[in-house]
Amino acid sequence: MKTALLLLLSATVAWSYPNHVPNGYPFNTAAENQRSPDSYLQELYPRNIPDDAAAVASTHPQGEVMAQSICTSIAGGQGWIYAVQRSCGGAGTCTQICTSAKLRSQDPQTQGRQWFAVAAIHVYANRPCSTPGTPANPHIGLKVFRYGDINAAGCGPNWCCCSVPA
C-alpha cells in the first residue's frame, strides 16, 4: 500500500511540477529520500488542516488517494472505480450514494451506465504514514476499516467505493 501511494505520489509530483525539481523526479538527494510522502502532499496541496480527525480524513489529499487506492483494489472486474466522500449522518448509505442520478451525471463517460456500491470504508486521519520501524520495534502506520455492509449508516463510513462495469 505504501509503495503504491509513493509511486502514485511520485508520478503526481513529476507530472504536476515538471520544473519543480531537476529532471522532474522528486527524489534527487539522499536527504529527499528520507522525506515522507505526506511532506510532498503538503508541499503540493498546502492547506490548513482542521484538528477534527473525520474532517482530515475527508479533506486531506492523502485520505482521497488512500480511498481511491483501496476502492480500486477492492473492486473486481473491468470498469471505472470512484471513491466518493460520505459525510457523517443523513448522507445515505453507500448503495444510495453510488446509485444516485446526481452522482452519475458528474461523469459523461459513465452517466448512462449502471453504478454499484462495492464497499463502505472509513479512512482514519492523523496516522503516521512512514515512520520507520524495526523487527524489534515495529510501528503501525495507516489505518482503514472496511465495513462488511455497503448499507452501513450513521457516522461510520466516510468513503463509498462505487463501481461502473465497462
Short mmCIF file of C-alpha atoms in Angstrom, two decimals:
data_model
loop_
_atom_site.label_atom_id
_atom_site.label_comp_id
_atom_site.label_asym_id
_atom_site.label_seq_id
_atom_site.Cartn_x
_atom_site.Cartn_y
_atom_site.Cartn_z
CA MET A 1 0.00 0.00 0.00
CA LYS A 2 2.79 2.44 0.93
CA THR A 3 4.65 1.56 -2.27
CA ALA A 4 1.54 2.18 -4.39
CA LEU A 5 0.92 5.50 -2.63
CA LEU A 6 4.56 6.53 -3.09
CA LEU A 7 4.53 5.58 -6.78
CA LEU A 8 1.28 7.47 -7.31
CA LEU A 9 2.69 10.44 -5.43
CA SER A 10 5.95 10.37 -7.42
CA ALA A 11 4.02 10.36 -10.68
CA THR A 12 1.83 13.22 -9.44
CA VAL A 13 4.82 15.31 -8.39
CA ALA A 14 6.64 14.74 -11.68
CA TRP A 15 3.53 15.39 -13.75
CA SER A 16 2.24 18.38 -11.79
CA TYR A 17 5.54 20.12 -11.23
CA PRO A 18 7.97 19.29 -14.06
CA ASN A 19 10.09 22.37 -13.25
CA HIS A 20 9.79 21.89 -9.51
CA VAL A 21 12.80 19.60 -9.28
CA PRO A 22 15.57 18.82 -11.77
CA ASN A 23 14.58 16.09 -14.23
CA GLY A 24 11.02 16.14 -12.83
CA TYR A 25 11.92 13.41 -10.35
CA PRO A 26 11.12 14.16 -6.70
CA PHE A 27 13.91 12.16 -5.05
CA ASN A 28 17.21 13.69 -6.14
CA THR A 29 19.27 13.51 -2.98
CA ALA A 30 19.76 11.14 -0.09
CA ALA A 31 18.08 13.70 2.19
CA GLU A 32 14.98 13.80 0.00
CA ASN A 33 14.79 10.01 0.10
CA GLN A 34 14.06 10.37 3.81
CA ARG A 35 11.07 12.66 3.27
CA SER A 36 7.66 11.18 3.91
CA PRO A 37 5.02 11.03 1.17
CA ASP A 38 2.88 13.26 3.37
CA SER A 39 5.50 16.03 3.25
CA TYR A 40 5.25 16.03 -0.54
CA LEU A 41 1.45 16.13 -0.36
CA GLN A 42 1.65 19.11 1.98
CA GLU A 43 4.00 20.83 -0.46
CA LEU A 44 1.75 20.09 -3.43
CA TYR A 45 -1.54 20.80 -1.68
CA PRO A 46 -0.89 23.23 1.18
CA ARG A 47 -3.94 23.57 3.43
CA ASN A 48 -4.85 24.44 6.92
CA ILE A 49 -5.89 21.02 8.16
CA PRO A 50 -8.53 21.07 10.91
CA ASP A 51 -7.89 19.14 14.09
CA ASP A 52 -11.05 17.06 13.69
CA ALA A 53 -9.96 13.58 12.62
CA ALA A 54 -13.04 12.91 10.47
CA ALA A 55 -12.59 16.21 8.65
CA VAL A 56 -8.92 15.46 7.99
CA ALA A 57 -9.67 12.04 6.52
CA SER A 58 -12.29 13.57 4.26
CA THR A 59 -10.43 16.70 3.14
CA HIS A 60 -6.75 15.84 3.09
CA PRO A 61 -5.41 14.65 -0.29
CA GLN A 62 -3.76 11.68 1.41
CA GLY A 63 -7.20 10.45 2.51
CA GLU A 64 -8.55 10.78 -1.01
CA VAL A 65 -5.57 8.97 -2.53
CA MET A 66 -5.88 6.19 0.04
CA ALA A 67 -9.63 5.84 -0.54
CA GLN A 68 -9.21 5.67 -4.33
CA SER A 69 -6.42 3.09 -3.99
CA ILE A 70 -8.47 0.96 -1.64
CA CYS A 71 -11.60 1.16 -3.77
CA THR A 72 -9.66 0.21 -6.88
CA SER A 73 -8.13 -2.80 -5.14
CA ILE A 74 -11.48 -3.96 -3.75
CA ALA A 75 -13.49 -3.68 -6.96
CA GLY A 76 -13.32 -6.70 -9.20
CA GLY A 77 -13.57 -6.91 -12.94
CA GLN A 78 -13.16 -4.27 -15.60
CA GLY A 79 -14.67 -0.82 -15.30
CA TRP A 80 -14.48 2.59 -13.68
CA ILE A 81 -13.97 2.98 -9.94
CA TYR A 82 -14.79 6.05 -7.86
CA ALA A 83 -14.03 6.83 -4.23
CA VAL A 84 -16.90 9.07 -3.13
CA GLN A 85 -16.81 11.03 0.10
CA ARG A 86 -19.62 10.36 2.53
CA SER A 87 -20.43 12.77 5.33
CA CYS A 88 -21.50 11.82 8.81
CA GLY A 89 -25.22 11.30 9.33
CA GLY A 90 -28.00 11.90 6.85
CA ALA A 91 -25.77 11.22 3.85
CA GLY A 92 -27.45 7.98 2.93
CA THR A 93 -25.89 4.57 2.54
CA CYS A 94 -23.20 3.79 0.00
CA THR A 95 -25.82 1.98 -2.08
CA GLN A 96 -27.94 5.14 -2.16
CA ILE A 97 -24.94 7.38 -2.86
CA CYS A 98 -23.45 5.22 -5.64
CA THR A 99 -26.76 4.77 -7.45
CA SER A 100 -27.86 8.41 -7.25
CA ALA A 101 -28.56 10.14 -10.57
CA LYS A 102 -26.84 13.28 -9.28
CA LEU A 103 -23.57 11.39 -8.81
CA ARG A 104 -23.81 9.57 -12.16
CA SER A 105 -24.38 12.86 -14.00
CA GLN A 106 -20.93 14.14 -12.95
CA ASP A 107 -19.07 11.95 -15.45
CA PRO A 108 -20.41 11.99 -19.02
CA GLN A 109 -18.45 8.84 -19.87
CA THR A 110 -20.30 6.72 -17.31
CA GLN A 111 -23.56 8.59 -16.68
CA GLY A 112 -25.64 6.25 -18.85
CA ARG A 113 -24.31 3.10 -17.18
CA GLN A 114 -25.39 1.29 -14.06
CA TRP A 115 -23.41 2.15 -10.91
CA PHE A 116 -22.94 -0.16 -7.91
CA ALA A 117 -21.63 0.23 -4.39
CA VAL A 118 -18.84 -2.27 -3.78
CA ALA A 119 -17.57 -1.18 -0.35
CA ALA A 120 -18.00 1.20 2.54
CA ILE A 121 -14.76 2.22 4.24
CA HIS A 122 -13.51 4.53 6.97
CA VAL A 123 -10.12 6.15 6.36
CA TYR A 124 -8.65 7.20 9.69
CA ALA A 125 -6.82 10.50 9.95
CA ASN A 126 -3.76 11.56 11.91
CA ARG A 127 -1.99 8.27 11.34
CA PRO A 128 1.77 8.08 10.81
CA CYS A 129 2.45 7.04 7.24
CA SER A 130 6.17 6.47 7.02
CA THR A 131 7.57 6.06 10.49
CA PRO A 132 10.39 3.55 10.14
CA GLY A 133 10.19 0.52 12.35
CA THR A 134 12.48 -2.37 13.11
CA PRO A 135 11.79 -6.04 13.81
CA ALA A 136 12.46 -5.32 17.48
CA ASN A 137 10.34 -2.15 17.49
CA PRO A 138 7.65 -2.35 14.77
CA HIS A 139 5.40 0.65 14.11
CA ILE A 140 1.87 0.51 12.74
CA GLY A 141 1.01 3.06 10.10
CA LEU A 142 -2.06 3.90 8.09
CA LYS A 143 -5.43 2.62 9.22
CA VAL A 144 -8.64 1.83 7.34
CA PHE A 145 -11.78 -0.03 8.39
CA ARG A 146 -13.75 -1.91 5.73
CA TYR A 147 -17.41 -2.38 6.59
CA GLY A 148 -18.96 -5.70 5.68
CA ASP A 149 -22.18 -3.95 4.66
CA ILE A 150 -22.48 -1.36 1.88
CA ASN A 151 -25.65 -0.17 3.59
CA ALA A 152 -23.87 0.87 6.79
CA ALA A 153 -25.29 4.16 8.01
CA GLY A 154 -24.56 6.71 10.69
CA CYS A 155 -21.11 8.21 11.13
CA GLY A 156 -19.21 5.05 10.27
CA PRO A 157 -18.10 5.00 6.62
CA ASN A 158 -16.55 8.24 5.37
CA TRP A 159 -15.94 6.91 1.83
CA CYS A 160 -18.03 4.82 -0.55
CA CYS A 161 -16.46 2.71 -3.27
CA CYS A 162 -18.55 2.92 -6.43
CA SER A 163 -18.01 0.72 -9.47
CA VAL A 164 -19.26 1.13 -13.02
CA PRO A 165 -18.71 -2.02 -15.10
CA ALA A 166 -17.36 -1.47 -18.61
#
